[in-house]
Coordinates of C-alpha atoms and ligand atoms in Angstrom, one line a residue:
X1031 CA 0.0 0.0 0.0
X1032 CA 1.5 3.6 -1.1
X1033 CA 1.0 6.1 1.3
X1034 CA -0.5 9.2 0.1
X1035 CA 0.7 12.0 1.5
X1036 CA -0.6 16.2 1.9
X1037 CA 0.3 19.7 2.6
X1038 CA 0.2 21.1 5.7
X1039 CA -1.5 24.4 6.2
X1040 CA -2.6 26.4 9.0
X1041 CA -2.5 23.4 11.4
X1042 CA -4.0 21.0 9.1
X1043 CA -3.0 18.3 6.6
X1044 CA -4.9 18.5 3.6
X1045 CA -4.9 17.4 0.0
X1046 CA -4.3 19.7 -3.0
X1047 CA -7.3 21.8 -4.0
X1048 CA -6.7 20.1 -7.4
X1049 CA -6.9 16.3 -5.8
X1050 CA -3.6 15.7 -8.1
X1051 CA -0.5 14.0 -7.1
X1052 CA 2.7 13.3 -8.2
X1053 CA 5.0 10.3 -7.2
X1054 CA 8.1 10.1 -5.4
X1055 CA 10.6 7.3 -6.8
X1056 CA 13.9 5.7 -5.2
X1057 CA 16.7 6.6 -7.3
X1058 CA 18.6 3.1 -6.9
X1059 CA 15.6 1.5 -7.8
X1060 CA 12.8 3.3 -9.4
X1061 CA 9.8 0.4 -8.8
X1062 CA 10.6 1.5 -5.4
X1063 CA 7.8 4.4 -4.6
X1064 CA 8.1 6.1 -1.3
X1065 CA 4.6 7.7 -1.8
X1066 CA 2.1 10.0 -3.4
X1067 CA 1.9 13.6 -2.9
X1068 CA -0.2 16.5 -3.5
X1069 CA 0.6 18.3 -7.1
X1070 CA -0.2 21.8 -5.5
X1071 CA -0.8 25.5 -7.5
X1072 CA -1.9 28.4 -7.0
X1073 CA -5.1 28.0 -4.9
X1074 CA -2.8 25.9 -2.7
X1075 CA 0.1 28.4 -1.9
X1076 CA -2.9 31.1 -1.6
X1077 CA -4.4 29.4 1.4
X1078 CA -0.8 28.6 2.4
X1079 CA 0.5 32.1 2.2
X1080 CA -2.8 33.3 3.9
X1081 CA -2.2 31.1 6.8
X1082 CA 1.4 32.0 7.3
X1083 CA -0.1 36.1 7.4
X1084 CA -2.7 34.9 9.8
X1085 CA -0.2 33.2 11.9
X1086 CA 2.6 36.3 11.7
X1087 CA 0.3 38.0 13.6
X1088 CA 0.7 36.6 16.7
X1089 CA 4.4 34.9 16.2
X1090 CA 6.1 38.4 15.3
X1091 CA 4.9 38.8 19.1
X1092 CA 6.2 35.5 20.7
X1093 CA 9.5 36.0 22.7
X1094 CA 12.8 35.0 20.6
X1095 CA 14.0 32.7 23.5
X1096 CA 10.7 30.9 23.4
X1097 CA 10.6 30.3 20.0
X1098 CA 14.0 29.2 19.9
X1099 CA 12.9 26.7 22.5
X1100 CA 10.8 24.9 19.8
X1101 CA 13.7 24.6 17.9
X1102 CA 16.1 23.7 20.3
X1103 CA 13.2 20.5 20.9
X1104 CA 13.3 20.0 17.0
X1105 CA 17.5 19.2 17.3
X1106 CA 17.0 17.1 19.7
X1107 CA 14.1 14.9 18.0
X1108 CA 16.2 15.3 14.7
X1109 CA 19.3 13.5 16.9
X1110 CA 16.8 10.6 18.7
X1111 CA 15.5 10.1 14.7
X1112 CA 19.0 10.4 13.3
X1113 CA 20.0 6.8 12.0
X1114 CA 15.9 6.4 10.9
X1115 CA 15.6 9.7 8.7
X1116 CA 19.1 9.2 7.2
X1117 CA 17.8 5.7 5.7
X1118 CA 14.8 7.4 5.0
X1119 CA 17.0 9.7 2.9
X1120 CA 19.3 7.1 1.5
X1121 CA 15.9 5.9 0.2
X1122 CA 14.4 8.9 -1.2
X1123 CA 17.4 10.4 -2.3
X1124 CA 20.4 8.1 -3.1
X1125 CA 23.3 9.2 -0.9
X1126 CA 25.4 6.8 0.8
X1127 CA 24.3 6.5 4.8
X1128 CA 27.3 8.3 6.0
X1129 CA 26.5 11.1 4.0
X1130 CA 23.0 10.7 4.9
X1131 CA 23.6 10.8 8.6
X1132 CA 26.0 13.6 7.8
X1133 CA 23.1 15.6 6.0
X1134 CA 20.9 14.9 9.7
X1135 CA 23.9 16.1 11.5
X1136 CA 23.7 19.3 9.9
X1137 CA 19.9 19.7 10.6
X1138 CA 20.7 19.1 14.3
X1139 CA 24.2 21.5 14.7
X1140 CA 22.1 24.0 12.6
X1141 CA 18.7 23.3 15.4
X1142 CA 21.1 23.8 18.2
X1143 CA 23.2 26.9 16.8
X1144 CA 19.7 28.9 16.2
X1145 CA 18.7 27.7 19.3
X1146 CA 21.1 29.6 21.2
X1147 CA 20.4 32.8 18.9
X1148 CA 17.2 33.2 20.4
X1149 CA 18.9 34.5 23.1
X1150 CA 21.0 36.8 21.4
X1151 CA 19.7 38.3 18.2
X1152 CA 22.2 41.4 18.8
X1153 CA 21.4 44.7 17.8
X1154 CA 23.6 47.8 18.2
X1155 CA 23.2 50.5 20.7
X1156 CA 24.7 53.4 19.1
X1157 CA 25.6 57.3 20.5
X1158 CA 23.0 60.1 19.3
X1159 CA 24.4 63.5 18.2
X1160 CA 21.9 65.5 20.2
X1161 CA 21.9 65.4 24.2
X1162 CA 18.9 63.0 25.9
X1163 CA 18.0 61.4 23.0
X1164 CA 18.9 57.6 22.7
X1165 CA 19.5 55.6 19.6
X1166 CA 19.4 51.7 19.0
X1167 CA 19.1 49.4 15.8
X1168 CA 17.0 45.9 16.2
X1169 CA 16.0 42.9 14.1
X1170 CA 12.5 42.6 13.6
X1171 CA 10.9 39.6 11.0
X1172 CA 10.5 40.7 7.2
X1173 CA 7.1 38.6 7.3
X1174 CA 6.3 35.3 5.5
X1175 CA 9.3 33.8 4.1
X1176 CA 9.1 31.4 1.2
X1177 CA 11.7 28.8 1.5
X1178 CA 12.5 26.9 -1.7
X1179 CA 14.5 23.9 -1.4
X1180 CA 16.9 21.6 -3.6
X1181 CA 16.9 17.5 -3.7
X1182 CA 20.8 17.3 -2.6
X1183 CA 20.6 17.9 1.1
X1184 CA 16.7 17.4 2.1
X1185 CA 16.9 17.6 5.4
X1186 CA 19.9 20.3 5.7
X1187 CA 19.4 22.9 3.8
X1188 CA 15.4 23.3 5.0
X1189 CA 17.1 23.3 8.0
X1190 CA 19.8 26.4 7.1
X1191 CA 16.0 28.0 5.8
X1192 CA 13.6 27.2 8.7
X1193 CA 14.9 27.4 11.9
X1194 CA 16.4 30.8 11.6
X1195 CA 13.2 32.2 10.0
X1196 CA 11.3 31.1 13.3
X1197 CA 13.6 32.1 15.7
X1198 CA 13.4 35.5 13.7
X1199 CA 9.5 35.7 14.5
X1200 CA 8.8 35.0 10.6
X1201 CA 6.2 32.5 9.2
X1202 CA 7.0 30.3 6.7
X1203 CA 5.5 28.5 3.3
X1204 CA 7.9 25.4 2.7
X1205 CA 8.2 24.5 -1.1
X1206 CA 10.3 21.5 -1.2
X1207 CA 12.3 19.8 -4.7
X1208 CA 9.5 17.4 -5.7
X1209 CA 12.3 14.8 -5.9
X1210 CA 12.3 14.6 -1.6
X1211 CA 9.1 15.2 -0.2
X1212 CA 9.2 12.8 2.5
X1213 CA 12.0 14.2 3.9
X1214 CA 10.5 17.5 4.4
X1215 CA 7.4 15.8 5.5
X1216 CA 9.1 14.3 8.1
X1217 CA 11.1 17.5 9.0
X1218 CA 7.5 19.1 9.1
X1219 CA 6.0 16.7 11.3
X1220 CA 9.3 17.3 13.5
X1221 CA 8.4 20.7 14.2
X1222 CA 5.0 20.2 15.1
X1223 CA 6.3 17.5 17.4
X1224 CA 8.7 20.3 19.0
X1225 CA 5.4 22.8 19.5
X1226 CA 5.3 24.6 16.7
X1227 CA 2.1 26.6 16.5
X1228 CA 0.0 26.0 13.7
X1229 CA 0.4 27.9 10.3
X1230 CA 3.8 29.1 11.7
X1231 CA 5.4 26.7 8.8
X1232 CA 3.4 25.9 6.1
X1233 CA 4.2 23.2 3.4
X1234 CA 3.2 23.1 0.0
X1235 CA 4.4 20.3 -2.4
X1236 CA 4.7 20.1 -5.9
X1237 CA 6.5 21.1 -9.1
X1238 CA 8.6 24.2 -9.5
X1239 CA 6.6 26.0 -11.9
X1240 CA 3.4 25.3 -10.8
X1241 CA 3.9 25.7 -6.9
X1242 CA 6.7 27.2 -7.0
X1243 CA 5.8 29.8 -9.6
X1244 CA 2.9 30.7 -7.5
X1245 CA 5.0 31.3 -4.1
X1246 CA 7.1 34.2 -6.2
X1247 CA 4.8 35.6 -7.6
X1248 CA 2.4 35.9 -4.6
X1249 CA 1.9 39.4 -3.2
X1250 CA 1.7 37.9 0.3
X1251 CA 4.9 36.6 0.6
X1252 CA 7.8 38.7 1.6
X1253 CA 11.3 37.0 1.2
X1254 CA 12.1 34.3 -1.1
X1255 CA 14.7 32.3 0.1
X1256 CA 16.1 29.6 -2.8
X1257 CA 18.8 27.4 -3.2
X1258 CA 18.9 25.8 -6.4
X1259 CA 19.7 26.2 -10.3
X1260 CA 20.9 29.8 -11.4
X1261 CA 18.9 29.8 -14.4
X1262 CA 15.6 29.0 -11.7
X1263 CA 17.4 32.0 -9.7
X1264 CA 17.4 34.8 -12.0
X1265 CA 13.9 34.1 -12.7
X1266 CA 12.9 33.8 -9.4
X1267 CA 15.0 37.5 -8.8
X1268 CA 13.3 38.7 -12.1
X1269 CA 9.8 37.7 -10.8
X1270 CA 9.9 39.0 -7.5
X1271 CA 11.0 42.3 -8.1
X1272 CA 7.6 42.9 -9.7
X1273 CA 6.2 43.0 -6.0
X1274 CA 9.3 44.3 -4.6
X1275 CA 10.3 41.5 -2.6
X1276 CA 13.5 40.7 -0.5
X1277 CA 15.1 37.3 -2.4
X1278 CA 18.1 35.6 -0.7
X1279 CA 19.7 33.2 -3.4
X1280 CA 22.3 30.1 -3.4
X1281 CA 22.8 28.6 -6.9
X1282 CA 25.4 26.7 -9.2
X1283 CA 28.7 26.8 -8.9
X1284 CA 31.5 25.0 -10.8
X1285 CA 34.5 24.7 -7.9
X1286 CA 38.0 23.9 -8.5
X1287 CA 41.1 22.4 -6.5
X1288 CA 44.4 24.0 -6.6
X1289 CA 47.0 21.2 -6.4
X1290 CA 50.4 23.0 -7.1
X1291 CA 53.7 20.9 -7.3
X1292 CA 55.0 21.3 -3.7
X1293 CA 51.3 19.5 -2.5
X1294 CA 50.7 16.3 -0.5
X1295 CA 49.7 14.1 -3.4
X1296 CA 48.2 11.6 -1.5
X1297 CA 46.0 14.4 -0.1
X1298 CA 44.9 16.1 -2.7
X1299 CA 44.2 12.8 -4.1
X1300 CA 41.7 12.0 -1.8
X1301 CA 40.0 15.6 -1.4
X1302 CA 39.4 15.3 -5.6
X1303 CA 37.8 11.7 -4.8
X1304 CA 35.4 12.6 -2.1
X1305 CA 34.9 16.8 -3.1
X1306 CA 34.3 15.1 -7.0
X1307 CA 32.3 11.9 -6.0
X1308 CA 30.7 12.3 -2.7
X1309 CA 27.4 12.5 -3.2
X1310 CA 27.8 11.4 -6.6
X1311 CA 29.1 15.1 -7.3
X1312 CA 25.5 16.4 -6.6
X1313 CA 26.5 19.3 -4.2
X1314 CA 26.4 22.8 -5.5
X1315 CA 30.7 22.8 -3.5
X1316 CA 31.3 19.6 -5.5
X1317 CA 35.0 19.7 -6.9
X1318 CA 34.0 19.4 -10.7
X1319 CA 37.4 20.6 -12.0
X1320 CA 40.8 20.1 -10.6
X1321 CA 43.5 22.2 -11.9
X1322 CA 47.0 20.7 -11.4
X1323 CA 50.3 22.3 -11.8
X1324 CA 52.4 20.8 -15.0
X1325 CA 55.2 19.6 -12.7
X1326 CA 52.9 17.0 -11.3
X1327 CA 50.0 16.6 -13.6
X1328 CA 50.8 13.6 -14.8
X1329 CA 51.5 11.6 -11.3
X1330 CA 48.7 13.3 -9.9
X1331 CA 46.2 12.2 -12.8
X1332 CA 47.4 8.5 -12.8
X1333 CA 46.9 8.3 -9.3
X1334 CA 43.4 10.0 -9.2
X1335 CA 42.2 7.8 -12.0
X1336 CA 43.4 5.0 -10.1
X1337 CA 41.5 5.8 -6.8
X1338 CA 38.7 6.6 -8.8
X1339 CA 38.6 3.0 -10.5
X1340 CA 37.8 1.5 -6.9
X1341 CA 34.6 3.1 -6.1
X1342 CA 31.9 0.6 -6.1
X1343 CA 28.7 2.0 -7.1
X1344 CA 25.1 0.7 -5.7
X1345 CA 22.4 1.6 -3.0
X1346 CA 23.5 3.8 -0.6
X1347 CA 22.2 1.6 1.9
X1348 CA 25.2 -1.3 1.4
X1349 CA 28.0 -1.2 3.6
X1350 CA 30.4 -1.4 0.5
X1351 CA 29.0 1.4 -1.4
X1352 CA 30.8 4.7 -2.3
X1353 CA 28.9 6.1 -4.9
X1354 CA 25.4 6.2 -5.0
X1355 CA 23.0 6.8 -7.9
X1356 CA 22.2 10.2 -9.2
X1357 CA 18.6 11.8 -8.6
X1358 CA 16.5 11.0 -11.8
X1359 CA 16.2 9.7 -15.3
X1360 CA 16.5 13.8 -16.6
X1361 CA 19.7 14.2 -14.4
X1362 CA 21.1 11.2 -15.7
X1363 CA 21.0 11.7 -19.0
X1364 CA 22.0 15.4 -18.6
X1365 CA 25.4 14.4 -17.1
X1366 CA 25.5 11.8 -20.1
X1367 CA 25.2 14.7 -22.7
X1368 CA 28.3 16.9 -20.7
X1369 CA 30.2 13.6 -21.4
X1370 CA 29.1 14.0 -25.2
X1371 CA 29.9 17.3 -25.4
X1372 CA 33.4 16.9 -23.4
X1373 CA 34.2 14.5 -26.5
X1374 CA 34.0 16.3 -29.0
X1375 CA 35.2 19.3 -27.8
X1376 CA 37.9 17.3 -27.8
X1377 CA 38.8 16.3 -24.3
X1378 CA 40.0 12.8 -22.8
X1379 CA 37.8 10.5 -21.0
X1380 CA 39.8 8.7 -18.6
X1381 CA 37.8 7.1 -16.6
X1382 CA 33.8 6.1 -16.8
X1383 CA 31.6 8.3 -19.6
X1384 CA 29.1 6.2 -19.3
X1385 CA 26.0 5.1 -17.4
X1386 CA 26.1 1.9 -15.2
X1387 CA 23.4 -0.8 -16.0
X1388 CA 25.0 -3.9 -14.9
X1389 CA 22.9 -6.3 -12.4
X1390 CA 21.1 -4.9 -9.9
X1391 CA 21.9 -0.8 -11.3
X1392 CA 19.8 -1.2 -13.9
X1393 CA 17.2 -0.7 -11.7
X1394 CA 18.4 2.7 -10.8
X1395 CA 20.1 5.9 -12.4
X1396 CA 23.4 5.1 -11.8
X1397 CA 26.5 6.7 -13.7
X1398 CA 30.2 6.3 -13.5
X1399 CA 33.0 8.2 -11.9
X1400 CA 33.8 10.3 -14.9
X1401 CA 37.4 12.1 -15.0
X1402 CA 38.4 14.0 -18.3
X1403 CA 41.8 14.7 -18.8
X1404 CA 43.1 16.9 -21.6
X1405 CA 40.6 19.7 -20.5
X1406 CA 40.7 23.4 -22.2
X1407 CA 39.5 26.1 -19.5
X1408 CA 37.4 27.5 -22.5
X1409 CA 35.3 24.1 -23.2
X1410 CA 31.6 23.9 -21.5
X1411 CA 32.9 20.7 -19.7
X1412 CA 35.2 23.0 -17.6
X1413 CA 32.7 26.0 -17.2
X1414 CA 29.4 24.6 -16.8
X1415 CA 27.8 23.0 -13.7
X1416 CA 27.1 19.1 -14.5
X1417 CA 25.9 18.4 -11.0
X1418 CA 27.2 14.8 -11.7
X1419 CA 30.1 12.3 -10.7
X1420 CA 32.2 13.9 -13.3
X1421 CA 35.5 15.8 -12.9
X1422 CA 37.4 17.9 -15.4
X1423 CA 41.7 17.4 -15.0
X1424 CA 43.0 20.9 -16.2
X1425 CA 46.9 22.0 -16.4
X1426 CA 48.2 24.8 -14.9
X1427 CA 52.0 26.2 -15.2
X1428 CA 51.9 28.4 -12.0
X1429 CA 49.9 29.7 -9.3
X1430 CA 48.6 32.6 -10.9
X1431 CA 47.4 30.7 -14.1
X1432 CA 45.7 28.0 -12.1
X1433 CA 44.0 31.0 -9.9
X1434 CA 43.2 32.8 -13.0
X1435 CA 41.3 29.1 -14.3
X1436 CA 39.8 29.1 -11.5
X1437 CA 38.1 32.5 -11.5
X1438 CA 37.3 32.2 -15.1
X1439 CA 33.9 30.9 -14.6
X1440 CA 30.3 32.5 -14.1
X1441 CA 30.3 30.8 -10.3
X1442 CA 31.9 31.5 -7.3
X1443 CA 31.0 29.2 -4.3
X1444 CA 33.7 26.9 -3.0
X1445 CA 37.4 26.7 -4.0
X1446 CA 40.5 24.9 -2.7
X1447 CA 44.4 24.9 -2.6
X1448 CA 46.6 22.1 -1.7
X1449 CA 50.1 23.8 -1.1
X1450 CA 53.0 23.1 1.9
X1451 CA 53.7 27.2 1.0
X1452 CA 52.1 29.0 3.0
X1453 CA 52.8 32.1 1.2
X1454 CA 51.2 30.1 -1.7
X1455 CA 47.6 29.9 0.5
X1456 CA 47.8 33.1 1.4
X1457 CA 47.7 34.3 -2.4
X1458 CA 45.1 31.7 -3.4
X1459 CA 43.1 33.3 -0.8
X1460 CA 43.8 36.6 -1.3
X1461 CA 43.0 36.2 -5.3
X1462 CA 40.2 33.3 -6.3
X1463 CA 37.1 34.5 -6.4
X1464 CA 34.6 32.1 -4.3
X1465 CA 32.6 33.3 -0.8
X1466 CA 34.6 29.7 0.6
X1467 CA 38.3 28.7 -0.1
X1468 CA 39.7 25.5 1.5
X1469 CA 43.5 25.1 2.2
X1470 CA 44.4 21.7 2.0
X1471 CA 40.7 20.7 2.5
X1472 CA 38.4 19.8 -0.3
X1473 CA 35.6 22.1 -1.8
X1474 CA 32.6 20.0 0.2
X1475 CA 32.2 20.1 4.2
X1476 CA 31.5 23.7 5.4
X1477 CA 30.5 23.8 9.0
X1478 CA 26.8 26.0 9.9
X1479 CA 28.2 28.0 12.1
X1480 CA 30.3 30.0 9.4
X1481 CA 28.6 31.9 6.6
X1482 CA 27.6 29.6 3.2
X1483 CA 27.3 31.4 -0.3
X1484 CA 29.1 32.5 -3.3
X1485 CA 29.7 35.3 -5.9
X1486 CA 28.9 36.0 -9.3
X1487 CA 25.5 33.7 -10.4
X1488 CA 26.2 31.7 -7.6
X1489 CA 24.6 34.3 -5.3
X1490 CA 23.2 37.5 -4.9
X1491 CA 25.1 38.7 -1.8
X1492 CA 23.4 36.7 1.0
X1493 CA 25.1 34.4 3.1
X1494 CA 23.2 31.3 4.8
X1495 CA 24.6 29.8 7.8
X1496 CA 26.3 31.3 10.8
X1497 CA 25.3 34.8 12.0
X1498 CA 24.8 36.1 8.6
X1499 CA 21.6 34.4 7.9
X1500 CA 20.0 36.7 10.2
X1501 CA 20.1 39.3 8.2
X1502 CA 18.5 37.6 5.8
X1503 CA 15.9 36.3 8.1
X1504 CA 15.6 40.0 9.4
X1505 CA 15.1 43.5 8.4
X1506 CA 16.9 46.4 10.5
X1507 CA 15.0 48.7 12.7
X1508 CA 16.1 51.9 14.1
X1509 CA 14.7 53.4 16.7
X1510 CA 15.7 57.3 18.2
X1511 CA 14.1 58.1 21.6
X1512 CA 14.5 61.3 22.8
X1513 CA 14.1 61.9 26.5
X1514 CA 14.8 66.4 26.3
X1515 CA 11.3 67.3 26.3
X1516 CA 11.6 69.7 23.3
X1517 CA 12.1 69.8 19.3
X1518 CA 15.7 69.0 19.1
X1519 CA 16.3 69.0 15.2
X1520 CA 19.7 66.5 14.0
X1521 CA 21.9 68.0 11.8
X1522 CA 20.9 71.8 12.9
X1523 CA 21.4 72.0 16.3
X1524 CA 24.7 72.4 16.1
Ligands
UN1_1135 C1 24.9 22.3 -1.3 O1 25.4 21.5 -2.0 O2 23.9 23.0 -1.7 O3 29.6 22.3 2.2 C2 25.2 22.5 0.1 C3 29.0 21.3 1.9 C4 27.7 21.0 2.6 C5 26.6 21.8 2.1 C6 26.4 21.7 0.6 N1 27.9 21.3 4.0 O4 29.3 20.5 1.0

């Protein structure tokens, strides 16, 4: 028996006004359904977005501390349910369990981090010009946030999106990637667990442009918060600005590791194998090019290929796994077409190029470690995001060349340098381009508490995680009191 599943709105689970539904497959093995759920539009996100307005009301009003309390009770129900939702993810989604339980993990240190902002939410006390007159700026909410989640970390990134907006005093409509619904489902029926009031979060399934569409475009909702495609982006920027609203963006990127000649081979060996496979390349920081300095090239390519050779593909839920499958039939064959194109624009494959179907991967979209060697910084291969297991081996013949590379692309999210110099690190991070540079780390692993975001059309000058996500979850107030009891006029009373 398939589950169906619904929306949540004000307090209430409830079908799509429509009564359609879309299915939600397991991408190792697609005659696996997880469920049904509700193919929402426009009459759904309006009672959605009329719920979360209803509900502002009195949340704006509910102490900080308090509310952060709720969340600090959804970390620690995310950490009893750890090991059950990361299988539930390895199901919905693909990843291997370690990664899965890693993408939980995240959920939690994120829970426990906004937790302890409720009782800080700083704002600045600042000196006024004119005697008895007092001056501070605060954080109040911006309203009802729509929060527009990616496939690749289900659980996480709703996480990076949620909890701050509530601790904030914002209410929320949840649009999750129709590829993992039942991970924000469960992430849903978390929060209610924790005492969330009803209406405070809202979710709406269903497809991007017909859900989705009808969240940016909806008068009602203030901040659009996104993480996903930069094309989807830019029209989600271009959209909202026809009502004027605040939209907080995290999109592609196309990340590259520095490995110069004085580098710990082995090292850099492994951080291209887990920043260009982990999560079967899937992560917006995934290490899809790696730009080697001639000196060691080849050594360097013979023993990535090597490593590379050894991963064993299949479910993410066997021990032996490294590589799981990639999301859906439309991703799969999108990453095949990059391996087309890398062909003839005249690159090497070295490894892979193709998708797996023996035994039991037929059943699932499964494609293989992919390295190209031979790679041209000007050939769409190196320049465009595949969002696959694929990795492009460039040559550099210095420093500066394989810094200039690596800014050469439209993205800026994630970077890395593997150097014993340290006067080397300092100018890789003093000269590439990305809003997170690694040293001797791969491009994958950044830790909540630090800021999370790009340049260029990965981002439009927001950061998520850390402190600085509370200015996206916030607008600034400021607020002049003045205690003289008479007109005191800034500026003229000099
Ligand atoms: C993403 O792929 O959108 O730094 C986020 C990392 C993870 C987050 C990735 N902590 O790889």
């Amino acid at each position: 028996m398939t589950t169906t599943y619904r929306n949540y709105i004000g307090g209430e689970w409830v079908e799509a006004a429509s009564g359609r539904t879309f299915e939600d497959l397991n991408p190792a093995n697609k005659e696996d359904l997880l469920g049904r759920f509700p193919r929402s539009d426009a009459a759904d996100v309006d009672r959605a977005v009329e719920a979360a307005r209803e509900a502002f009301k009195s949340w704006r009003l509910y102490p900080a501390p308090r509310r952060a309390e709720i969340v600090f009770r959804a970390g620690e129900l995310l950490l009893k349910r750890k090991e059950e939702l990361a299988r539930l993810m390895v199901r919905e989604m693909g990843k291997v369990l370690k990664e899965a339980r890693g993408d939980v993990q995240e959920g939690i240190d994120t829970a426990y981090y906004m937790a302890g902002e409720g009782r800080r939410l700083f704002g600045h006390h600042v000196p006024c010009e004119l005697p008895s007159k007092f001056g501070v700026a605060m954080r109040v909410p911006v309203g009802v946030v729509a929060a527009i989640t990616p496939w690749n970390f289900p659980l996480a990134i709703p996480t990076w999106k949620l909890l701050p907006a509530i601790v904030c005093g914002n209410t929320v409509v949840f649009k999750p990637a129709e590829d993992t619904p039942l991970m924000a489902h469960a992430f849903v029926e978390i929060l209610i667990e924790a005492g969330l009031p009803p209406g405070v979060v809202n979710l709406v399934h269903g497809y991007g442009e017909e859900a989705g569409a009808a969240l940016v475009r909806h008068p009602g909702v203030n901040l659009v918060s996104f993480t996903g495609s930069s094309e989807t982006g830019r029209e989600i920027a271009r959209v909202s600005a026809e009502t004027y609203k605040k939209v907080s963006l995290e999109m592609g990127g196309k990340n590259a590791i520095l490995v110069m000649d004085d580098a710990a081979l082995d090292l850099a060996v492994e951080g291209a194998i887990w920043g260009g496979f982990g999560t079967s390349g899937q992560r917006c920081t995934a290490a899809s090019r790696v730009i080697v300095h001639d000196a060691v090239l080849k050594g360097f390519t013979q023993a990535f290929v090597d490593r590379a050779k050894g991963l064993r593909l299949g479910s993410g839920l066997e021990e032996t796994t490294d590589v799981g499958p990639v999301i859906n039939e439309t991703q799969l064959r999108r990453i095949h077409e990059y391996t087309e194109i890398g062909r003839k624009e005249g690159a090497r494959v070295l490894l892979g190029g193709e998708i797996a179907t023996e035994g039991e991967l037929r059943r699932g979209f499964f494609y293989r470690p992919t390295i190209f060697g031979e790679v041209d910084p000007g050939m769409r291969i190196a320049r465009e995001e595949i969002f696959g297991p694929s990795v492009s081996v460039l040559r550099a013949r210095s420093l500066e060349e394989a810094v200039e590379i690596c800014n050469n692309t439209n993205y800026g999210l994630s970077s890395a340098i593997y150097t014993r110099d340290i006067d080397r690190a300092f100018r890789a991070i003093q000269d590439i381009a990305t809003g997170v540079t690694y040293v001797n780390a791969s491009t994958i692993g950044a830790e909540i508490q630090f800021p999370f975001g790009g340049v260029r059309q990965t981002g439009n000058g927001h950061r998520e995680g850390g402190w600085t996500v509370l200015d996206i979850m916030t607008e600034w107030k400021t607020v002049y009191i003045d205690y003289s009891g008479r007109l005191q006029k800034a500026q003229i009373d000099v």
